[in-house]
Coordinates of C-alpha atoms in Angstrom, one line a residue:
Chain A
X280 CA 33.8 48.5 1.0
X281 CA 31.4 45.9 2.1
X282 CA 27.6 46.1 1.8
X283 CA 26.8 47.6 4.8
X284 CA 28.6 50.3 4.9
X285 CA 27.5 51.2 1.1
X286 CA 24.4 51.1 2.8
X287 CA 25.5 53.5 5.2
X288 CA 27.0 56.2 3.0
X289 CA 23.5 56.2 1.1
X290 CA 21.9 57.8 4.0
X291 CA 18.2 57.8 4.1
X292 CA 15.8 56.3 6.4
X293 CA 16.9 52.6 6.0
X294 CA 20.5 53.2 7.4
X295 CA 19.9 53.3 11.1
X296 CA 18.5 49.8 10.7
X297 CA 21.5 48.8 8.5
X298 CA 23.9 49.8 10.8
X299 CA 22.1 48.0 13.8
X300 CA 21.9 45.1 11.5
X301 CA 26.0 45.3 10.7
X302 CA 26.5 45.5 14.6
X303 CA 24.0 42.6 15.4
X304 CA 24.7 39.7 12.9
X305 CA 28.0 40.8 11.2
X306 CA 30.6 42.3 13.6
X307 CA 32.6 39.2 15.3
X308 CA 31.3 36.8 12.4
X309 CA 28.2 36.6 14.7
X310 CA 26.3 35.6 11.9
X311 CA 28.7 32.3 11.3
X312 CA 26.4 31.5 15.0
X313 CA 23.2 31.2 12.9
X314 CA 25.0 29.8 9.7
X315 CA 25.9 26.9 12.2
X316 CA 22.1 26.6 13.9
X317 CA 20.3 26.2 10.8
X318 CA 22.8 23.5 9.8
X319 CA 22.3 21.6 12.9
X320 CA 18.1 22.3 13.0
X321 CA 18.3 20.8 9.3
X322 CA 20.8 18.1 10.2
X323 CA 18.6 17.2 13.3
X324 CA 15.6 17.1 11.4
X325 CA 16.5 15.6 8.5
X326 CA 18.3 12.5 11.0
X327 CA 14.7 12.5 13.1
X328 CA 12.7 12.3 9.6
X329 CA 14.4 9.3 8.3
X330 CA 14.8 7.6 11.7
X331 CA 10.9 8.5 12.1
X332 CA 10.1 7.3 8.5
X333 CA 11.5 3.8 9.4
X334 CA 10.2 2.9 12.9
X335 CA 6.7 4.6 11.8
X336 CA 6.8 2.0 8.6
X337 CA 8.0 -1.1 10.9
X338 CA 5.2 -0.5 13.8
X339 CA 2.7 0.3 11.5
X340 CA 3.3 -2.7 9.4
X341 CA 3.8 -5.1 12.7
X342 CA 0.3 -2.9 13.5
X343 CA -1.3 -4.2 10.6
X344 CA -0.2 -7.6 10.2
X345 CA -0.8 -8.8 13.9
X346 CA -4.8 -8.1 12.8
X347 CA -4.9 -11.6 11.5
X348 CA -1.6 -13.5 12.5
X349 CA -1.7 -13.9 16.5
X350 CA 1.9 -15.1 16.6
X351 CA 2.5 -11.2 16.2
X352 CA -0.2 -9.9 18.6
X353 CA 3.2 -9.4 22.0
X354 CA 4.8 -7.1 19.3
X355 CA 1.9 -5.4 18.5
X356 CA 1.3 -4.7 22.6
X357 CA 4.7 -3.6 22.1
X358 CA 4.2 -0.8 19.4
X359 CA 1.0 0.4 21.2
X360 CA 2.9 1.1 24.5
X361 CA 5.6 2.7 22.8
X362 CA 3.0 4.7 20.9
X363 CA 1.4 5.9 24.0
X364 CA 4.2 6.6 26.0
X365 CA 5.8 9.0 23.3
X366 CA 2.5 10.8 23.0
X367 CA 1.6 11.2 26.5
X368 CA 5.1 12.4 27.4
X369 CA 6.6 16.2 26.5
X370 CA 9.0 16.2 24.1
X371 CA 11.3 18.3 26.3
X372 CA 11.1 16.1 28.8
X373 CA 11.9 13.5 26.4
X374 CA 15.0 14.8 24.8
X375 CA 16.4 15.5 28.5
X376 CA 15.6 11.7 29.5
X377 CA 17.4 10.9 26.1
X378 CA 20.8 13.1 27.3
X379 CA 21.0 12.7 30.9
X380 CA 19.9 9.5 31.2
X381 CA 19.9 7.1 27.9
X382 CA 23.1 8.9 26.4
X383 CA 24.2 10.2 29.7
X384 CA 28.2 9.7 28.5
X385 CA 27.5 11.4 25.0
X386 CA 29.9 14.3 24.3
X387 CA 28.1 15.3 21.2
X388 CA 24.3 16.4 21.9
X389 CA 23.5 16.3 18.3
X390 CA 23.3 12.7 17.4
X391 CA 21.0 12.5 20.1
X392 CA 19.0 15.0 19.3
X393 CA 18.3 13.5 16.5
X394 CA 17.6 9.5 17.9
X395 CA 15.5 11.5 20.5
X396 CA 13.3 13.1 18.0
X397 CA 13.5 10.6 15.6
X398 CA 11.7 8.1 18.1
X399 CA 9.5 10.7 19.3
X400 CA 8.6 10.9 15.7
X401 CA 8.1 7.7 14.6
X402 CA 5.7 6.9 16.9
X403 CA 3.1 9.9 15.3
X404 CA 4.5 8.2 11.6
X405 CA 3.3 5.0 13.1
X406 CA -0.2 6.5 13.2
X407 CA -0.2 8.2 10.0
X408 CA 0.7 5.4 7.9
X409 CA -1.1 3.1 9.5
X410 CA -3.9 4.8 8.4
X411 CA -2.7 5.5 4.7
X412 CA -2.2 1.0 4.9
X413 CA -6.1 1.5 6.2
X414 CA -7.4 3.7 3.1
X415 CA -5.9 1.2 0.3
X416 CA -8.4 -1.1 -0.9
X417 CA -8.5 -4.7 1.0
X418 CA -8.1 -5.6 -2.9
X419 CA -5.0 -4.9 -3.7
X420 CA -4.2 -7.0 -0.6
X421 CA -6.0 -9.9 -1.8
X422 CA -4.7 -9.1 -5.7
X423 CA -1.1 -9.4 -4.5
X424 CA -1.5 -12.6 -2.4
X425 CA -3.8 -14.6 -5.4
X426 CA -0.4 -13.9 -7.1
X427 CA 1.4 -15.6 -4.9
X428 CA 3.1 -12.5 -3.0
X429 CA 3.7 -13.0 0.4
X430 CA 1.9 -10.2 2.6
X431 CA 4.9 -8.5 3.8
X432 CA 6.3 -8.4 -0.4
X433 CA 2.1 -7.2 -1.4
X434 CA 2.6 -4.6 1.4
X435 CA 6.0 -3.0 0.0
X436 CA 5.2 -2.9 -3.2
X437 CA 1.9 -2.6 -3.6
X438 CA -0.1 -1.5 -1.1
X439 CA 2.6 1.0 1.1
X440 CA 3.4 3.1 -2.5
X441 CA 0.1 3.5 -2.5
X442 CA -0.8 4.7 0.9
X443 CA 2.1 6.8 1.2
X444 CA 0.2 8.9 -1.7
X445 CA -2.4 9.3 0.3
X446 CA -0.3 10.5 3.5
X447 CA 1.9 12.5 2.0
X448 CA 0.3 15.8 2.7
X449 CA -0.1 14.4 6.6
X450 CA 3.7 13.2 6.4
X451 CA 4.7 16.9 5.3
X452 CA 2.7 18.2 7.8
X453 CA 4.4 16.1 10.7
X454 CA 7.9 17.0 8.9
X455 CA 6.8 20.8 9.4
X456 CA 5.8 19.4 13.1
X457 CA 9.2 18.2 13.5
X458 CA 11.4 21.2 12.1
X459 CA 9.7 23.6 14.8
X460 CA 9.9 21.4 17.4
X461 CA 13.7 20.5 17.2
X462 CA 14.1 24.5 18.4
X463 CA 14.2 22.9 22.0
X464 CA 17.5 21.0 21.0
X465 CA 19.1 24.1 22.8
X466 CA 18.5 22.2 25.7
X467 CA 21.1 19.8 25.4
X468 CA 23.5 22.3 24.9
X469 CA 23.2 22.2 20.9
X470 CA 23.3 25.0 19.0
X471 CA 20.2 25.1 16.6
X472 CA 18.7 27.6 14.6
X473 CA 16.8 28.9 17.9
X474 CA 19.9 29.2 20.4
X475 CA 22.0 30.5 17.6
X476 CA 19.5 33.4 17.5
X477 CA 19.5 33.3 21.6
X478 CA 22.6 33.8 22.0
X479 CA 23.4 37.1 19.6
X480 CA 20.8 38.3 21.6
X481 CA 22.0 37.7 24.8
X482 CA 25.1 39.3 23.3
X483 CA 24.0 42.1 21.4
X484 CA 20.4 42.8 23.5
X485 CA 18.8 43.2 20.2
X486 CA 16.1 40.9 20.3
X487 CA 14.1 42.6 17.4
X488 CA 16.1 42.1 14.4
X489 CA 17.4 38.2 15.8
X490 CA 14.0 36.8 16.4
X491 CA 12.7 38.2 13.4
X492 CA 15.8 36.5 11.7
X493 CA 15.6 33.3 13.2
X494 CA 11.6 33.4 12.9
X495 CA 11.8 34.1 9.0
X496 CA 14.4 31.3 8.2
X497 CA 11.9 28.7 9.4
X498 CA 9.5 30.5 7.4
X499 CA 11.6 30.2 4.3
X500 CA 12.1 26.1 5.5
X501 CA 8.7 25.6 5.7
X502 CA 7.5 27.5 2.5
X503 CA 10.7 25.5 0.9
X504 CA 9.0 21.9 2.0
X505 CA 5.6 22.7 1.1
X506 CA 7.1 23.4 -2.8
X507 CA 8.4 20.5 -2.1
X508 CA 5.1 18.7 -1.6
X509 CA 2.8 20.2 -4.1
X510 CA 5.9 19.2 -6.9
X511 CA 5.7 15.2 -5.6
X512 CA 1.9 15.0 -5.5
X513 CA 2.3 16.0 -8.9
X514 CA 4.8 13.1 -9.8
X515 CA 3.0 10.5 -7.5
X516 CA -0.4 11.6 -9.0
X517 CA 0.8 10.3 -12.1
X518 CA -1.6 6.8 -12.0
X519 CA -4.2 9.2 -11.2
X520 CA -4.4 10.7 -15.2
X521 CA -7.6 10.1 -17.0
Chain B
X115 CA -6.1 -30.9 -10.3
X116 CA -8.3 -29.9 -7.0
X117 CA -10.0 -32.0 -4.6
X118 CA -12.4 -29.8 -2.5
X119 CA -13.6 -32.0 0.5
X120 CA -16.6 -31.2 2.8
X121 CA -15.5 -27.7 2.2
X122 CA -17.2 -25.0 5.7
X123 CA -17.2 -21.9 6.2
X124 CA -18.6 -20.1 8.4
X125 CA -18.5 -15.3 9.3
X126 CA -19.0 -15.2 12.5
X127 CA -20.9 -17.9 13.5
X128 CA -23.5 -17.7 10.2
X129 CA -22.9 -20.5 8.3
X130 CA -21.9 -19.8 4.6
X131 CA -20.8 -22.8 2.9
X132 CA -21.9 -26.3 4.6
X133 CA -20.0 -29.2 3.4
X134 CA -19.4 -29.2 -0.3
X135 CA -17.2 -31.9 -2.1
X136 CA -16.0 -31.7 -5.7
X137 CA -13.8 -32.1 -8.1
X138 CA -11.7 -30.4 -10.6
X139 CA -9.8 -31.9 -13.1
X140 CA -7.4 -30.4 -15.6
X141 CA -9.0 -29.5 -18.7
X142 CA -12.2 -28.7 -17.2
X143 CA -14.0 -25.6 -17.2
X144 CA -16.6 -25.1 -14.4
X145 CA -19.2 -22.6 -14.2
X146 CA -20.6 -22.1 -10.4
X147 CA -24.1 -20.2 -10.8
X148 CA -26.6 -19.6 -7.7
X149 CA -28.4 -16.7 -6.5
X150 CA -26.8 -13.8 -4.7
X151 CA -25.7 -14.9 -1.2
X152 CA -25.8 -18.6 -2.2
X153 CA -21.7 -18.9 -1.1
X154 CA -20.7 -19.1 -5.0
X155 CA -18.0 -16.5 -4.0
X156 CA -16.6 -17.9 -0.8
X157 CA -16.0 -21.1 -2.3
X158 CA -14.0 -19.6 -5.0
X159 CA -12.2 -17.9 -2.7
X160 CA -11.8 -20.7 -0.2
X161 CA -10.2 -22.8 -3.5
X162 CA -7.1 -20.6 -3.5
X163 CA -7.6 -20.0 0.4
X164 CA -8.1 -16.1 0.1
X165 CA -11.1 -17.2 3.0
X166 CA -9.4 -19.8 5.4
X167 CA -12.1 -22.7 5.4
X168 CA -14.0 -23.5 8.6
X169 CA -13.7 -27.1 8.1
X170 CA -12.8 -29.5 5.0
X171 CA -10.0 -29.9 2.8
X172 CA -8.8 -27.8 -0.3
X173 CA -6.4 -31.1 -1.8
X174 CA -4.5 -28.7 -5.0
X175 CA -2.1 -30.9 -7.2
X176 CA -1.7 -33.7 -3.9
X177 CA -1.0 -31.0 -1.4
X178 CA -3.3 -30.2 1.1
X179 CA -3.9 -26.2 1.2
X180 CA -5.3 -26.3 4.7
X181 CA -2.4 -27.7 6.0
X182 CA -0.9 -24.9 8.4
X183 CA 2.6 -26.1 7.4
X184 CA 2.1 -25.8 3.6
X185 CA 3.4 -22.7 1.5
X186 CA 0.4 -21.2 0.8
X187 CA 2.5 -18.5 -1.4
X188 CA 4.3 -21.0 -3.6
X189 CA 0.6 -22.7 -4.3
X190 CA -1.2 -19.8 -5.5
X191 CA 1.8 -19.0 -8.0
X192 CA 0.0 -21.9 -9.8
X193 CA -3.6 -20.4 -9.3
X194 CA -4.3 -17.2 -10.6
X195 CA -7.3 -15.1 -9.8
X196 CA -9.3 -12.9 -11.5
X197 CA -11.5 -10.0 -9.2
X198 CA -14.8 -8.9 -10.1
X199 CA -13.0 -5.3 -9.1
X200 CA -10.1 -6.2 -11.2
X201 CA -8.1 -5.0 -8.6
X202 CA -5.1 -3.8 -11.0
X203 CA -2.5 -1.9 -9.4
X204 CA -2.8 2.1 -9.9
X205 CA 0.1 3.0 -9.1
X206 CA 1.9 1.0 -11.8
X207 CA 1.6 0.9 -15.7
X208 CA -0.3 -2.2 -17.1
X209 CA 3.3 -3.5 -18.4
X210 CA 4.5 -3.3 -14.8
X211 CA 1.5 -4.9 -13.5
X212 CA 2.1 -8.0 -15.5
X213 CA 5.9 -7.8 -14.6
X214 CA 6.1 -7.3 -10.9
X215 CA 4.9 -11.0 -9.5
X216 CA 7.1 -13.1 -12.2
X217 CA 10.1 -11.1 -11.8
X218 CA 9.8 -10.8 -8.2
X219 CA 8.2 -14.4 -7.5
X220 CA 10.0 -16.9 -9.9
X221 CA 13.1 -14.5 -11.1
X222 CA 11.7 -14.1 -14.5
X223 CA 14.7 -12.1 -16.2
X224 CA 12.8 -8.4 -17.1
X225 CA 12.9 -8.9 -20.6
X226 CA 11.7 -12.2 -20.8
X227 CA 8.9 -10.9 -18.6
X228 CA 8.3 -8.0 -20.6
X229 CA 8.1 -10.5 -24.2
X230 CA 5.7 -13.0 -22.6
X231 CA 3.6 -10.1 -21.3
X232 CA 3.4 -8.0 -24.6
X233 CA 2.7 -11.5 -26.0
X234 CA -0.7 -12.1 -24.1
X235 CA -1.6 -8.7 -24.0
X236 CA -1.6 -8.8 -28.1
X237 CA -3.3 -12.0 -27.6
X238 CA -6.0 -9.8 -26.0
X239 CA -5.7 -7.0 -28.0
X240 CA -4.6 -4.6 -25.7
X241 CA -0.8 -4.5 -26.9
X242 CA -0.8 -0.8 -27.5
X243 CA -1.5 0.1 -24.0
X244 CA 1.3 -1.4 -22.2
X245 CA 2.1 2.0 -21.0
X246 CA -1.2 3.2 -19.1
X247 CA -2.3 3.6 -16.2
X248 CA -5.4 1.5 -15.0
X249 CA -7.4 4.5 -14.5
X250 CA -6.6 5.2 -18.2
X251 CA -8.7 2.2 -19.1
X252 CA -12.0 1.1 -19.2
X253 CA -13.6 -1.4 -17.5
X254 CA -13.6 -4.2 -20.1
X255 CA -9.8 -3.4 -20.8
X256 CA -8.8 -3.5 -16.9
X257 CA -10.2 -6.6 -16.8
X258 CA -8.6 -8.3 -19.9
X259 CA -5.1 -7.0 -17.9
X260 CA -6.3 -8.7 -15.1
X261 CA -6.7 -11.6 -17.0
X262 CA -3.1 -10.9 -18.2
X263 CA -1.9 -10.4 -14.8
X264 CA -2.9 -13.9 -13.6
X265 CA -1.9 -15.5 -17.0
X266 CA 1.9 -13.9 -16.9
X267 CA 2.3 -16.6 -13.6
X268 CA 1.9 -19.1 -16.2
X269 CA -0.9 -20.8 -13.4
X270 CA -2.6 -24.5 -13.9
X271 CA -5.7 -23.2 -13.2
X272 CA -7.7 -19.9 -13.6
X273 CA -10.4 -18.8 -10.8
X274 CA -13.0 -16.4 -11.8
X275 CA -14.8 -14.3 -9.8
X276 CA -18.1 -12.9 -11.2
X277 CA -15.3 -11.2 -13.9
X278 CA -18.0 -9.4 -15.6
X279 CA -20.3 -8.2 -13.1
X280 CA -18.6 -5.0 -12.6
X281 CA -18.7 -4.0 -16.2
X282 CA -21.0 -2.1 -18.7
X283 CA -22.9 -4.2 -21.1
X284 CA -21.0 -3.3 -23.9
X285 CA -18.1 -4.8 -22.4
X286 CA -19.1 -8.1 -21.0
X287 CA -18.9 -9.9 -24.4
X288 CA -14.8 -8.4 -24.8
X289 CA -14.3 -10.3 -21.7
X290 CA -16.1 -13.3 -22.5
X291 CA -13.9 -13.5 -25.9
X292 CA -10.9 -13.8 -23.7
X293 CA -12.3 -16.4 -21.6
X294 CA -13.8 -18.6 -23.6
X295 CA -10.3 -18.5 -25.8
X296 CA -8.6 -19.4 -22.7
X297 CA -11.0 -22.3 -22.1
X298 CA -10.0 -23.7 -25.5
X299 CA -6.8 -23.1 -25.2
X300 CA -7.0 -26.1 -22.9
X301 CA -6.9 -23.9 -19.8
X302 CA -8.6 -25.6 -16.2
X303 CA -11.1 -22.9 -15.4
X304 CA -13.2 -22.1 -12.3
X305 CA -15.8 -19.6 -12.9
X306 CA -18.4 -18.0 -10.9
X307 CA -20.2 -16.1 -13.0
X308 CA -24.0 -15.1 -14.0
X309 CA -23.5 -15.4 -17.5
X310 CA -25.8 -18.0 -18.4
X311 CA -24.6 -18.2 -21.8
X312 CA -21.3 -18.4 -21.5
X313 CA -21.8 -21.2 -18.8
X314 CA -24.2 -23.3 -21.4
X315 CA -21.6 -22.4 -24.1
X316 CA -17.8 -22.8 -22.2
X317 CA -18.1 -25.1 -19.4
X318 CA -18.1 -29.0 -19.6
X319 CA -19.8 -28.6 -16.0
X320 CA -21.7 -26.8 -13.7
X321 CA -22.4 -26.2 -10.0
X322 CA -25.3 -25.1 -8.8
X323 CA -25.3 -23.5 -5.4
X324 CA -27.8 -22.6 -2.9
X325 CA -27.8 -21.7 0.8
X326 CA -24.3 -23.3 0.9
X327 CA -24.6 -26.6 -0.4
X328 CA -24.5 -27.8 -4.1
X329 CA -27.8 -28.6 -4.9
X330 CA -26.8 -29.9 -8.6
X331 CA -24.4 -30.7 -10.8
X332 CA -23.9 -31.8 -14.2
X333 CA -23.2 -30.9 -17.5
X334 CA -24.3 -27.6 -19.4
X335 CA -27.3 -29.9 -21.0
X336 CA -28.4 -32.0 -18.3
X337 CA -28.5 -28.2 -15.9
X338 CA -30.5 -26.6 -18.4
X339 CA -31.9 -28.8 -20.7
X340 CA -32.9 -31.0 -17.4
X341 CA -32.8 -29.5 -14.3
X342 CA -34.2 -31.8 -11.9
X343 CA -34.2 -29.6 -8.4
X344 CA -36.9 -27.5 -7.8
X345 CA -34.6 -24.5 -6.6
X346 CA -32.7 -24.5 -9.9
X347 CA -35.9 -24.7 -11.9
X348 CA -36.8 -21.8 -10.2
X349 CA -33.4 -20.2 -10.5
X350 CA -33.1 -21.0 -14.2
X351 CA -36.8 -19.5 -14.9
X352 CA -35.6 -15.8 -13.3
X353 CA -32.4 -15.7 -15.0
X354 CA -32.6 -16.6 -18.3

């Protein structure tokens, strides 16, 4: 006897649901669809995150240390254009450019669904810790250097740890950005958290009980990060104790 | 140790220093006093090339620091620097602080590191708080790590900038201890600083600087006991 149909032989208001439920996500293994989405959705953006993470930290840097050194000021024009380009286009439109025209011979839409929003995300990382390099005290700059530290060794381990702190809660934020956003993978023929739910609709026609699934896993993912946030402030705000 | 040679700088088109020429030998300890504005702190800076110089030479142990080609890095291993601001790093503990450059700069084995740094902070008397966190100390203590920080680089000279402007009264003379222990430990010092005292008392010589130049120089007698420009006759009389 599984759980539904204990469910069912309980009666009461509840079991109508129950057995709509049992037909929608459980008859044919239909829920094995959405087991499969939400890995992809976290697999994509995870794979964006990190990819995002690193070109935001490299064009931000370049960003920051073509200020004074004009040997880097081509690469800078180079970060700004990519910058602009990736905000002022649609991520749809994006992703498709990334599978029919970049990748047009991939068989696997996954892996590029995650370069596509990886770049897409880096360039709003760029931004954002360019600006957490901005809010760390010229000091620490000048501290590092009188050392003897090259800027590029004063920037990794002194002043991005310390910006990072600052733009974490931003970073998070974007992350939460991200997740939501990689629901249009179904466009590439991927099946993410948001086609998994799409198609038991189209199969079962109940759109009720499959959106409301779908829409209360990301919940769960997001309320599930922003745990995650609050208990690394706490670590990072460690140099912060009085 | 350092030749400074018709030293310029100039923000934007205002001139701040305008030609100065000096030198510092090992051993010595110089105080550079002026009034606010006078360039005392750009020149400090310009000496371990923090501020690029307009125009001039910075010679440092025979190599010329202005020299585009030089290795600016491997030169200020030898110079360290102490901030009005201290400028610690936050996010690490003091023992980390004093660590990072000589493990990470001249491959100083971490427990060697660790020794020499617990050393000099017993030295200042700060050996139980190798643990904290900046913010966990106060101003007189960050600034004796600072002093640390520079000193675990094992540097041939010592620049000071205004080191105990920043600080309550009550912790000026903690910071002066250090210092003036350092200066007879032998250490080549370059000091700007408004302590009048400590300049009669430490230095073998002092600058005077105005409006860019250096009006006066001499020894800790002949700058008080004789000052022969009118500017630093008027100087002296405001500040001591």
């Amino acid at each position: 006897m599984n759980l539904s149909t204990l469910f069912l032989a309980s009666g009461g208001p509840f079991s109508a649901w129950f057995t709509k439920l049992h037909e929608t996500f459980i008859v044919n293994d239909r829920y094995k669809l959405l087991i499969e989405g939400f890995r992809n959705t976290i697999l994509i953006t995870l794979g964006a995150l990190a990819i995002g993470v690193v070109i935001g930290t490299i064009v931000a840097v370049i960003k920051y240390l073509a200020e004074d050194a004009p040997s880097l000021r081509w690469a800078a024009a180079i970060c700004n254009l990519y910058i602009t380009v990736i905000r002022g286009v649609p991520m749809v439109v994006q992703l498709l450019i990334f599978y029919y025209i970049i990748f047009s011979h991939a068989k696997n839409g996954i892996p590029v669904a995650i370069v596509a929003f990886g770049v897409n995300s880096g360039a709003y990382m760029a931004e954002l810790i360019r600006s957490g390099i901005n809010a760390v005290d010229a000091g620490q700059m000048e501290a590092g250097r009188s050392l003897g530290m090259s800027r590029l060794q004063t920037m990794r381990v002194v002043v991005l740890p310390q910006a990072i702190r600052y733009i974490l809660p931003a970073i998070f934020n974007e992350l939460i950005a991200l997740l939501k956003e990689t629901s249009i993978a179904g466009y590439v023929a991927e099946v993410d958290l948001t086609r998994a739910g799409n198609l038991i609709r189209n199969n079962t026609y109940d759109a009720i009980n499959t959106l409301l699934l779908v829409a209360l896993i990301y919940l769960l993912i997001v309320i599930l990060l922003e745990q995650i946030l609050k208990h690394m402030e706490r670590r990072l705000g460690k140099g912060d104790k009085r | 140790m350092i030749n400074v040679k018709n030293l310029q700088k100039n923000f934007g088109g205002v001139e701040v220093l305008k030609g100065i020429t000096t030198e510092i030998d090992k051993g010595d300890v110089i105080c550079v006093i002026g009034p606010s504005g006078s360039g005392k702190s750009t020149f400090l800076r310009c000496l371990n090339m923090l501020e690029r110089p307009s125009g001039g030479q910075i010679i440092f142990e025979g190599d010329d620091l202005t020299d585009k080609k030089i290795d600016l890095d491997l030169h200020r291993q030898k110079m360290g620097m102490v901030f009005q601001q201290f400028n610690l790093f936050p996010h690490m503990t003091v023992m980390k602080n004093l660590t990072v450059a000589p493990m990470m700069l001249k491959k100083v084995p971490e427990d060697k590191a660790k020794a020499k740094a617990l050393e000099l902070l017993g030295k200042v008397g700060l050996a139980d708080r190798a643990d904290a966190y900046p913010n966990q100390l106060s101003g007189g203590q960050k600034q004796r790590v600072a002093i640390v920080r520079a000193l675990c680089m094992e540097p041939d000279v010592m620049l000071f900038d205004e080191p105990t402007s920043a600080l309550d009264p009550e912790m000026v003379g903690e910071v002066l201890d250090v210092m003036k222990k350092l200066a007879a430990d032998g250490m080549t010092m370059v000091v700007v600083t408004h302590e009048m005292g400590f300049a009669r008392e430490v230095s073998n010589r002092i600058l005077f600087l105005d409006d860019g130049v250096i009006l006066e120089e001499g020894t800790p007698e002949e700058i008080f006991g004789h000052p022969k420009n009118e500017r630093l006759k008027s100087f002296l009389a405001k500040v001591l």
